[in-house]
mmCIF file of C-alpha atoms in Angstrom:
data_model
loop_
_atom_site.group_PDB
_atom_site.id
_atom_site.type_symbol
_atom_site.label_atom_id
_atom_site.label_comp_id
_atom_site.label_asym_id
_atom_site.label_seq_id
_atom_site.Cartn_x
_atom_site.Cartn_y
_atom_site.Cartn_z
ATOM 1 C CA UNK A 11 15.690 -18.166 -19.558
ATOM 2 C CA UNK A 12 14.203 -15.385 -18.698
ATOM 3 C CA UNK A 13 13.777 -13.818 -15.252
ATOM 4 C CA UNK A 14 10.602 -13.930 -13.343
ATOM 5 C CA UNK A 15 9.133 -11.513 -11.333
ATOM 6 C CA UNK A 16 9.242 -11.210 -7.671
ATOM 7 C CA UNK A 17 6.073 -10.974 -5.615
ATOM 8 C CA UNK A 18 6.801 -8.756 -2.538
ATOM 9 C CA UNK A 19 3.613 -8.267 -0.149
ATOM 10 C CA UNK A 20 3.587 -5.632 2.966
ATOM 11 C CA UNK A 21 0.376 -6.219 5.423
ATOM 12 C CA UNK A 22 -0.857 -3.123 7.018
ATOM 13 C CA UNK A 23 -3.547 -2.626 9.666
ATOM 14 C CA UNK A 24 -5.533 1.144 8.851
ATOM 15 C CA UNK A 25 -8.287 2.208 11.435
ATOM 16 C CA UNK A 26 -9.791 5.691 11.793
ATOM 17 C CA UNK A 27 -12.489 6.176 14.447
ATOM 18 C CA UNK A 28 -13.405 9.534 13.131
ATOM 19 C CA UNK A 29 -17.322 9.694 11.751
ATOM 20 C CA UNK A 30 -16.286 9.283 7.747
ATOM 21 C CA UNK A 31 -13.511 7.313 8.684
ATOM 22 C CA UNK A 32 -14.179 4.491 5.886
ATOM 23 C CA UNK A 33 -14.063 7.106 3.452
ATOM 24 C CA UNK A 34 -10.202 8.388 4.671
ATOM 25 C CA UNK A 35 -9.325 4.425 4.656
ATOM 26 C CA UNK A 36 -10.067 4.765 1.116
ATOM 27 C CA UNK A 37 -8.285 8.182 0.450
ATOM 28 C CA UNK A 38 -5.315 6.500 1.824
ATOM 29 C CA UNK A 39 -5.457 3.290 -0.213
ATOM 30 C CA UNK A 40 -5.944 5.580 -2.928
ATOM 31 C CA UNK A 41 -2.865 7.598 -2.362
ATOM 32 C CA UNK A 42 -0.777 4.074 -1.468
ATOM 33 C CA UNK A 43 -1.817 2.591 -4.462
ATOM 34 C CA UNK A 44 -0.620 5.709 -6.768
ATOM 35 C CA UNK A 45 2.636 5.223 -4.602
ATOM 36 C CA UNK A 46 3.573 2.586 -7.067
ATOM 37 C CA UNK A 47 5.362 3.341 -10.924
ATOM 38 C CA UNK A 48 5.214 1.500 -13.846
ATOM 39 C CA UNK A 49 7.999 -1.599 -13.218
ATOM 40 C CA UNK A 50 6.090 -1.595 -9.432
ATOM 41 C CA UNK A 51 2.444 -1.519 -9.280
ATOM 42 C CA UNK A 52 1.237 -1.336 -6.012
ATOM 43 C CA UNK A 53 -2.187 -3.181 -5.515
ATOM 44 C CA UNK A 54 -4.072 -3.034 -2.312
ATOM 45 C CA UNK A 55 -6.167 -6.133 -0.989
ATOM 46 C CA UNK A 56 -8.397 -5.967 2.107
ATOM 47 C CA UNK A 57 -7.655 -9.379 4.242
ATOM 48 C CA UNK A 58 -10.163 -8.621 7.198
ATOM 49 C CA UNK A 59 -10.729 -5.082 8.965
ATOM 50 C CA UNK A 60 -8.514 -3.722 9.642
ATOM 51 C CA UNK A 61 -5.754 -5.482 7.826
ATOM 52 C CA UNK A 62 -4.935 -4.752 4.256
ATOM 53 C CA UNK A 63 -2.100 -6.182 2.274
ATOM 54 C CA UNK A 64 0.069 -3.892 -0.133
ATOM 55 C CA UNK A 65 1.728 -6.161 -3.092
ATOM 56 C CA UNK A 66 3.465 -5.342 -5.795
ATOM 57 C CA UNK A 67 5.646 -7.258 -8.782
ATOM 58 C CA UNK A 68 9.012 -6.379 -10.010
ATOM 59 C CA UNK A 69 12.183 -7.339 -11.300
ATOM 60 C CA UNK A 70 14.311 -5.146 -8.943
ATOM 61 C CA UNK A 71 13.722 -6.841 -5.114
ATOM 62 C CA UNK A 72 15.199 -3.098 -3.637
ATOM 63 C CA UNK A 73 13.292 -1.270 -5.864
ATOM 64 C CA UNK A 74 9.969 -3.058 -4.577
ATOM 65 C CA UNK A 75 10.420 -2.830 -1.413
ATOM 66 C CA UNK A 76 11.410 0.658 -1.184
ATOM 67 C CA UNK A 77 8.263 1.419 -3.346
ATOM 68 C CA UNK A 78 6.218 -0.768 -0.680
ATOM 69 C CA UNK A 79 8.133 1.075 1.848
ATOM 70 C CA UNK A 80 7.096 4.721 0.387
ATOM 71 C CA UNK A 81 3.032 3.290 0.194
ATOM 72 C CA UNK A 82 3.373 2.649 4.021
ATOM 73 C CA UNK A 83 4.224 6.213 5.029
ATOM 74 C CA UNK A 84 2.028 8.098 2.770
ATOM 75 C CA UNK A 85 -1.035 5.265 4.343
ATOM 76 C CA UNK A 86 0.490 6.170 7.305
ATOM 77 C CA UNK A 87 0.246 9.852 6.686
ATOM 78 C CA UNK A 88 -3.069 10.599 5.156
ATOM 79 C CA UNK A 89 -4.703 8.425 8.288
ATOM 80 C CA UNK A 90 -2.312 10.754 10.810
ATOM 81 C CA UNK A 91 -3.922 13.883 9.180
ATOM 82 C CA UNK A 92 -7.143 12.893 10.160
ATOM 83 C CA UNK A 93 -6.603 12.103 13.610
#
């Protein structure tokens, strides 16, 4: 039998109030999503404004969620820097 792949999901909320603030949204998804590696994608879903959900598949549960984890802070981040 061969082992299936876990689905491990982060939600996020993102707002920027500054005047191109959609477009740093985007810059940040952008970063998040090339976050992720080979075994751990890391796909990016908007739910309703502001809350997006991060998900990702893998074999490894730490592995995801540290990768997850690491998408967070650099969202995090590139939002921060244009505060």
């Amino acid at each position: 039998m061969t082992p299936q792949p876990l689905k491990i999901r982060a939600d996020v909320e993102m707002k920027c109030f500054q005047f191109d603030g959609v477009l740093h949204i985007k810059e940040a998804m952008r970063k998040a999503e090339a976050a992720g590696n080979a075994d751990c994608p890391v796909k990016i879903k908007l739910v309703a404004p502001p809350l997006y959900v991060l998900t990702t598949q893998t074999l490894d549960k730490d592995q995801g969620i540290a990768v997850l984890t690491n998408a967070t802070k650099i969202c995090a981040e590139a939002i921060e820097k244009h505060k």
